[in-house]
Amino acid sequence: MLRGLRKKWGVNNRQFWIIFLAFALTGTTTAMITRYVTTWLGMSAETYWAWKVLLRLAMLLVGYQGILLLYGALLGQWPFFWKYEKKLLTKLKILSETPSKITRLAIFASGAGSNAAKIIAHFEHHPTIKIALIVCNKPGAGVLTIASNNQIPVLMIEKEPFLKGDAYTAELAANAIDFIVLAGFLWKIPAALIEAYPNKIVNIHPALLPKYGGKGMYGAKVHEAVITAGEKESGISIHWVNEHYDEGGIIFQATCNIDPLDTADSLANKIHALEHLHFPMQLERLLTAQ
Ligand code: GAR
């Protein structure tokens, strides 16, 4: 049940417990203030019941919501609680519903596509985020089957026009793509694409950047390098994409331990588990906060 709620809220484990704490603190504070106001107004058992109900309603509708926003902001969760309040006010018809724009994502992937599969499943019923296109440069890649099973259109690309031409920006525009997710895509992203999608391209890298990134560092090669170097931990980095391999600003990292018996394969499994757990949720957080 807690897991379902966490998924619905689109937050990670840490945020989830902070949000819980904000709700708990708000409940306690509201109850204390209500008691104080009741005494201050001189209300007692003899007070007409409707006045008491009115006071409680006012505290619930105004006081509670205000205090919730305050605790949310103090605990660093303003975006979550502001979205929560807006939803509530819209439900109560205090705010009018603004038609929400759909963000159309293109996933660039050329491998097995396990991350693409998790992202597709995560956003399947999302009201404002849609996986609109899979972009792939490798005929026969597993991700193509995933696209076909989910009825997602595919754009097959070739190196020359991608790296030296317009980087398929015309095709992406024709598919009304707003945001690009690299999930196991190994070619360098050319300037033409970065210019067309400023701050709208993210990548996942299977190590803790800035270490073990750069040209030629992908998949098993990364894990072999990490193990050979005798690292005690590795992890995943979700980062913005710029013209240099794996050098854009880091958005999120998560770590895992490396045991003495770990091989590149067993480490790859740990990394994939981390990616599947965090990548879809971090994308949702990023896209809904924009
Ligand atoms: C993922 O582990 C991703 O981090 C890595 O390729 C794998 C793709 O797996 N990306 C890189 O190494 C980029 N430098 P998937 O096809 O099963 O999602």
CSV table of C-alpha atoms and ligand atoms in Angstrom, one decimal:
chain,number,residue,atom,x,y,z
A,1,MET,CA,0.0,0.0,0.0
A,2,LEU,CA,2.8,2.4,0.9
A,3,ARG,CA,4.6,1.5,-2.2
A,4,GLY,CA,1.5,2.2,-4.3
A,5,LEU,CA,1.1,5.6,-2.6
A,6,ARG,CA,4.8,6.4,-3.2
A,7,LYS,CA,4.4,5.5,-6.9
A,8,LYS,CA,1.2,7.6,-7.1
A,9,TRP,CA,3.0,10.6,-5.6
A,10,GLY,CA,6.0,10.0,-7.9
A,11,VAL,CA,8.5,10.5,-5.1
A,12,ASN,CA,11.5,8.5,-3.8
A,13,ASN,CA,11.7,6.8,-0.4
A,14,ARG,CA,13.3,9.7,1.4
A,15,GLN,CA,10.8,12.3,0.0
A,16,PHE,CA,8.0,9.9,0.9
A,17,TRP,CA,8.8,9.9,4.6
A,18,ILE,CA,9.4,13.6,4.7
A,19,ILE,CA,6.0,14.2,3.1
A,20,PHE,CA,4.5,11.8,5.7
A,21,LEU,CA,6.2,13.8,8.5
A,22,ALA,CA,4.8,17.1,7.0
A,23,PHE,CA,1.3,15.6,7.2
A,24,ALA,CA,1.8,14.4,10.7
A,25,LEU,CA,3.2,17.7,12.0
A,26,THR,CA,0.3,19.6,10.2
A,27,GLY,CA,-2.3,17.4,11.9
A,28,THR,CA,-0.8,17.9,15.4
A,29,THR,CA,-0.3,21.7,14.9
A,30,THR,CA,-3.8,22.2,13.5
A,31,ALA,CA,-5.3,20.3,16.5
A,32,MET,CA,-3.3,22.4,18.9
A,33,ILE,CA,-4.3,25.7,17.3
A,34,THR,CA,-7.9,24.7,17.1
A,35,ARG,CA,-7.9,24.0,20.8
A,36,TYR,CA,-6.2,27.3,21.5
A,37,VAL,CA,-8.7,29.2,19.3
A,38,THR,CA,-11.7,27.4,21.0
A,39,THR,CA,-10.5,28.5,24.4
A,40,TRP,CA,-9.7,32.1,23.2
A,41,LEU,CA,-13.2,32.4,21.8
A,42,GLY,CA,-14.6,31.1,25.1
A,43,MET,CA,-16.3,28.1,23.5
A,44,SER,CA,-17.5,25.4,25.9
A,45,ALA,CA,-19.7,22.4,26.1
A,46,GLU,CA,-22.7,24.8,26.1
A,47,THR,CA,-21.7,26.6,22.9
A,48,TYR,CA,-24.2,26.1,20.1
A,49,TRP,CA,-22.9,23.0,18.1
A,50,ALA,CA,-23.1,24.8,14.7
A,51,TRP,CA,-20.4,27.3,15.8
A,52,LYS,CA,-18.1,24.5,16.8
A,53,VAL,CA,-18.6,22.8,13.4
A,54,LEU,CA,-18.0,26.1,11.6
A,55,LEU,CA,-14.8,26.6,13.5
A,56,ARG,CA,-13.5,23.1,12.7
A,57,LEU,CA,-14.4,23.5,9.0
A,58,ALA,CA,-12.6,26.8,8.8
A,59,MET,CA,-9.5,25.3,10.5
A,60,LEU,CA,-9.6,22.3,8.1
A,61,LEU,CA,-10.2,24.3,4.9
A,62,VAL,CA,-7.9,27.2,5.6
A,63,GLY,CA,-5.7,26.6,8.6
A,64,TYR,CA,-4.7,23.0,7.8
A,65,GLN,CA,-3.9,23.7,4.2
A,66,GLY,CA,-1.9,26.8,5.0
A,67,ILE,CA,0.1,24.9,7.7
A,68,LEU,CA,0.6,22.0,5.4
A,69,LEU,CA,2.2,24.3,2.8
A,70,LEU,CA,4.3,25.9,5.5
A,71,TYR,CA,5.7,22.6,6.7
A,72,GLY,CA,6.1,21.3,3.1
A,73,ALA,CA,8.2,24.4,2.3
A,74,LEU,CA,10.2,24.2,5.5
A,75,LEU,CA,11.0,20.5,4.8
A,76,GLY,CA,12.0,21.3,1.2
A,77,GLN,CA,8.9,19.8,-0.5
A,78,TRP,CA,7.2,22.9,-1.8
A,79,PRO,CA,6.7,21.6,-5.4
A,80,PHE,CA,4.9,18.5,-4.1
A,81,PHE,CA,2.6,20.3,-1.6
A,82,TRP,CA,1.9,23.2,-4.0
A,83,LYS,CA,0.8,20.7,-6.6
A,84,TYR,CA,-1.3,18.9,-3.9
A,85,GLU,CA,-3.0,22.1,-2.9
A,86,LYS,CA,-3.7,23.1,-6.5
A,87,LYS,CA,-5.4,19.8,-7.1
A,88,LEU,CA,-7.5,20.1,-4.0
A,89,LEU,CA,-8.6,23.7,-4.8
A,90,THR,CA,-9.5,22.6,-8.3
A,91,LYS,CA,-11.6,19.7,-6.9
A,92,LEU,CA,-13.4,22.2,-4.6
A,93,LYS,CA,-13.9,24.4,-7.7
A,94,ILE,CA,-12.0,27.3,-6.1
A,95,LEU,CA,-9.4,27.2,-8.9
A,96,SER,CA,-10.6,26.6,-12.4
A,97,GLU,CA,-9.2,23.6,-14.3
A,98,THR,CA,-6.4,24.6,-16.7
A,99,PRO,CA,-6.2,22.1,-19.6
A,100,SER,CA,-2.9,20.3,-18.8
A,101,LYS,CA,-0.4,20.2,-21.6
A,102,ILE,CA,0.8,16.7,-22.6
A,103,THR,CA,4.6,16.3,-22.5
A,104,ARG,CA,5.7,14.0,-25.3
A,105,LEU,CA,8.8,12.0,-24.7
A,106,ALA,CA,11.2,10.3,-27.1
A,107,ILE,CA,13.3,7.5,-25.6
A,108,PHE,CA,16.6,7.0,-27.4
A,109,ALA,CA,17.7,3.5,-26.9
A,110,SER,CA,19.8,0.9,-28.8
A,111,GLY,CA,20.1,-2.0,-26.4
A,112,ALA,CA,17.9,-4.5,-24.7
A,113,GLY,CA,15.6,-1.7,-23.6
A,114,SER,CA,14.9,-2.7,-20.0
A,115,ASN,CA,15.0,0.9,-18.9
A,116,ALA,CA,12.7,1.9,-21.8
A,117,ALA,CA,10.3,-0.8,-20.8
A,118,LYS,CA,10.2,0.4,-17.1
A,119,ILE,CA,9.6,4.0,-18.3
A,120,ILE,CA,6.9,3.0,-20.7
A,121,ALA,CA,5.1,1.0,-18.0
A,122,HIS,CA,5.5,3.8,-15.4
A,123,PHE,CA,3.9,6.5,-17.7
A,124,GLU,CA,1.3,4.2,-19.3
A,125,HIS,CA,-1.7,5.9,-17.6
A,126,HIS,CA,0.0,9.2,-16.8
A,127,PRO,CA,-2.3,12.2,-17.4
A,128,THR,CA,0.3,14.6,-18.8
A,129,ILE,CA,3.4,12.5,-19.9
A,130,LYS,CA,3.3,10.3,-22.9
A,131,ILE,CA,6.0,8.1,-24.4
A,132,ALA,CA,5.5,9.2,-28.0
A,133,LEU,CA,8.5,7.8,-29.9
A,134,ILE,CA,11.4,5.3,-29.6
A,135,VAL,CA,14.5,6.4,-31.4
A,136,CYS,CA,17.0,3.6,-32.2
A,137,ASN,CA,20.1,3.1,-34.3
A,138,LYS,CA,20.4,-0.6,-34.1
A,139,PRO,CA,18.3,-2.9,-36.2
A,140,GLY,CA,17.3,-5.9,-34.1
A,141,ALA,CA,17.7,-4.2,-30.8
A,142,GLY,CA,15.5,-5.6,-28.0
A,143,VAL,CA,13.9,-2.1,-27.5
A,144,LEU,CA,12.3,-2.4,-30.9
A,145,THR,CA,10.2,-5.4,-29.7
A,146,ILE,CA,9.3,-3.4,-26.6
A,147,ALA,CA,8.1,-0.5,-28.8
A,148,SER,CA,6.1,-2.8,-31.0
A,149,ASN,CA,4.5,-4.6,-28.0
A,150,ASN,CA,3.4,-1.2,-26.6
A,151,GLN,CA,2.4,0.3,-30.0
A,152,ILE,CA,4.9,3.1,-29.8
A,153,PRO,CA,6.2,4.4,-33.1
A,154,VAL,CA,9.9,3.9,-33.9
A,155,LEU,CA,12.3,6.2,-35.7
A,156,MET,CA,15.4,4.3,-37.0
A,157,ILE,CA,18.3,6.6,-37.4
A,158,GLU,CA,21.7,6.5,-39.1
A,159,LYS,CA,25.0,7.8,-38.0
A,160,GLU,CA,25.8,10.3,-40.8
A,161,PRO,CA,22.6,12.4,-40.7
A,162,PHE,CA,22.4,12.2,-36.9
A,163,LEU,CA,26.0,13.4,-36.2
A,164,LYS,CA,26.6,15.6,-39.2
A,165,GLY,CA,23.1,16.5,-40.5
A,166,ASP,CA,20.1,18.0,-38.7
A,167,ALA,CA,20.2,15.2,-36.1
A,168,TYR,CA,16.6,14.2,-37.1
A,169,THR,CA,15.2,17.3,-35.5
A,170,ALA,CA,12.6,17.6,-38.3
A,171,GLU,CA,11.3,14.1,-37.5
A,172,LEU,CA,11.3,14.8,-33.8
A,173,ALA,CA,9.4,18.0,-34.4
A,174,ALA,CA,7.0,16.2,-36.7
A,175,ASN,CA,6.3,13.8,-33.8
A,176,ALA,CA,5.8,16.9,-31.5
A,177,ILE,CA,8.6,15.7,-29.1
A,178,ASP,CA,9.1,17.9,-26.1
A,179,PHE,CA,11.7,16.0,-24.1
A,180,ILE,CA,14.4,13.4,-24.8
A,181,VAL,CA,15.4,10.5,-22.6
A,182,LEU,CA,18.6,8.6,-23.4
A,183,ALA,CA,18.3,5.1,-22.0
A,184,GLY,CA,21.1,3.0,-23.3
A,185,PHE,CA,21.9,5.2,-26.3
A,186,LEU,CA,25.6,5.3,-27.1
A,187,TRP,CA,26.2,7.9,-29.8
A,188,LYS,CA,27.4,11.3,-28.8
A,189,ILE,CA,24.6,13.9,-28.9
A,190,PRO,CA,25.3,16.5,-31.6
A,191,ALA,CA,25.1,20.2,-31.1
A,192,ALA,CA,22.1,20.4,-33.5
A,193,LEU,CA,20.0,18.3,-31.1
A,194,ILE,CA,21.1,20.1,-28.0
A,195,GLU,CA,20.2,23.4,-29.6
A,196,ALA,CA,16.8,22.1,-30.5
A,197,TYR,CA,16.2,20.7,-27.0
A,198,PRO,CA,18.0,23.0,-24.5
A,199,ASN,CA,17.8,21.5,-21.0
A,200,LYS,CA,15.5,18.9,-22.3
A,201,ILE,CA,17.7,15.9,-22.8
A,202,VAL,CA,18.7,13.6,-19.9
A,203,ASN,CA,20.8,10.5,-19.9
A,204,ILE,CA,21.3,7.6,-17.5
A,205,HIS,CA,24.9,6.4,-16.9
A,206,PRO,CA,25.7,3.1,-15.1
A,207,ALA,CA,28.3,4.6,-12.7
A,208,LEU,CA,28.9,7.4,-10.3
A,209,LEU,CA,29.9,10.3,-12.6
A,210,PRO,CA,32.2,12.1,-12.9
A,211,LYS,CA,34.2,8.8,-12.6
A,212,TYR,CA,33.9,6.1,-15.3
A,213,GLY,CA,32.2,8.2,-17.9
A,214,GLY,CA,33.2,9.5,-21.3
A,215,LYS,CA,33.7,8.1,-24.8
A,216,GLY,CA,33.6,4.3,-25.0
A,217,MET,CA,32.3,4.0,-21.4
A,218,TYR,CA,29.1,2.1,-21.7
A,219,GLY,CA,27.5,-1.1,-20.4
A,220,ALA,CA,29.9,-3.9,-19.3
A,221,LYS,CA,33.0,-1.7,-20.0
A,222,VAL,CA,32.0,0.6,-17.2
A,223,HIS,CA,31.4,-2.2,-14.8
A,224,GLU,CA,34.7,-3.9,-15.7
A,225,ALA,CA,36.6,-0.6,-15.2
A,226,VAL,CA,34.9,0.0,-11.8
A,227,ILE,CA,35.8,-3.6,-10.6
A,228,THR,CA,39.3,-3.4,-11.9
A,229,ALA,CA,39.9,-0.2,-10.0
A,230,GLY,CA,38.8,-1.9,-6.8
A,231,GLU,CA,36.0,0.4,-6.0
A,232,LYS,CA,33.8,-0.5,-3.0
A,233,GLU,CA,30.7,1.1,-4.5
A,234,SER,CA,29.2,2.0,-7.8
A,235,GLY,CA,25.8,3.4,-8.8
A,236,ILE,CA,23.8,5.3,-11.3
A,237,SER,CA,23.9,8.9,-12.5
A,238,ILE,CA,21.0,10.6,-14.2
A,239,HIS,CA,22.3,13.8,-15.8
A,240,TRP,CA,21.6,16.6,-18.3
A,241,VAL,CA,23.2,16.1,-21.7
A,242,ASN,CA,25.6,18.5,-23.2
A,243,GLU,CA,28.0,18.3,-26.1
A,244,HIS,CA,30.5,16.3,-24.0
A,245,TYR,CA,30.0,12.6,-23.1
A,246,ASP,CA,28.6,12.3,-19.6
A,247,GLU,CA,29.6,15.8,-18.5
A,248,GLY,CA,26.2,17.6,-18.1
A,249,GLY,CA,24.9,18.5,-14.6
A,250,ILE,CA,24.0,15.7,-12.3
A,251,ILE,CA,20.3,15.4,-11.5
A,252,PHE,CA,20.3,12.3,-9.3
A,253,GLN,CA,22.6,9.5,-8.1
A,254,ALA,CA,22.0,6.3,-6.2
A,255,THR,CA,24.7,3.9,-5.0
A,256,CYS,CA,25.1,0.1,-4.4
A,257,ASN,CA,27.9,-1.8,-2.7
A,258,ILE,CA,30.4,-3.9,-4.6
A,259,ASP,CA,31.1,-7.2,-3.0
A,260,PRO,CA,34.6,-8.9,-3.4
A,261,LEU,CA,32.9,-11.7,-5.5
A,262,ASP,CA,31.1,-9.3,-7.8
A,263,THR,CA,31.7,-9.6,-11.5
A,264,ALA,CA,30.9,-7.2,-14.3
A,265,ASP,CA,27.7,-9.2,-14.9
A,266,SER,CA,26.6,-9.3,-11.2
A,267,LEU,CA,27.3,-5.6,-10.9
A,268,ALA,CA,25.4,-4.9,-14.1
A,269,ASN,CA,22.4,-6.6,-12.4
A,270,LYS,CA,22.6,-4.4,-9.3
A,271,ILE,CA,22.9,-1.3,-11.5
A,272,HIS,CA,20.0,-2.3,-13.6
A,273,ALA,CA,17.9,-2.8,-10.5
A,274,LEU,CA,18.8,0.7,-9.3
A,275,GLU,CA,18.0,2.2,-12.7
A,276,HIS,CA,14.6,0.5,-12.9
A,277,LEU,CA,13.8,1.6,-9.4
A,278,HIS,CA,14.8,5.3,-9.8
A,279,PHE,CA,14.8,6.4,-13.5
A,280,PRO,CA,11.1,6.5,-14.2
A,281,MET,CA,10.3,8.2,-10.9
A,282,GLN,CA,13.1,10.8,-11.3
A,283,LEU,CA,11.8,11.6,-14.8
A,284,GLU,CA,8.3,12.1,-13.5
A,285,ARG,CA,9.7,14.4,-10.7
A,286,LEU,CA,11.7,16.4,-13.3
A,287,LEU,CA,8.9,16.7,-15.8
A,288,THR,CA,6.1,17.6,-13.4
A,289,ALA,CA,8.3,20.2,-11.6
A,290,GLN,CA,9.0,22.0,-14.8
B,1,GAR,C1,21.9,0.9,-18.9
B,1,GAR,O1,22.6,0.3,-17.9
B,1,GAR,C2,22.4,2.3,-19.1
B,1,GAR,O2,22.8,2.9,-17.9
B,1,GAR,C3,23.6,2.1,-20.0
B,1,GAR,O3,23.2,1.1,-20.9
B,1,GAR,C4,22.3,0.2,-20.3
B,1,GAR,C5,21.1,0.0,-21.1
B,1,GAR,O4,20.3,-1.1,-20.6
B,1,GAR,N1,24.0,3.3,-20.7
B,1,GAR,C6,25.3,3.6,-20.9
B,1,GAR,O5,26.2,2.9,-20.6
B,1,GAR,C7,25.5,5.0,-21.5
B,1,GAR,N2,26.9,5.4,-21.4
B,1,GAR,P1,18.8,-1.3,-21.1
B,1,GAR,O6,18.9,-1.4,-22.7
B,1,GAR,O7,18.5,-2.6,-20.6
B,1,GAR,O8,18.0,-0.2,-20.7
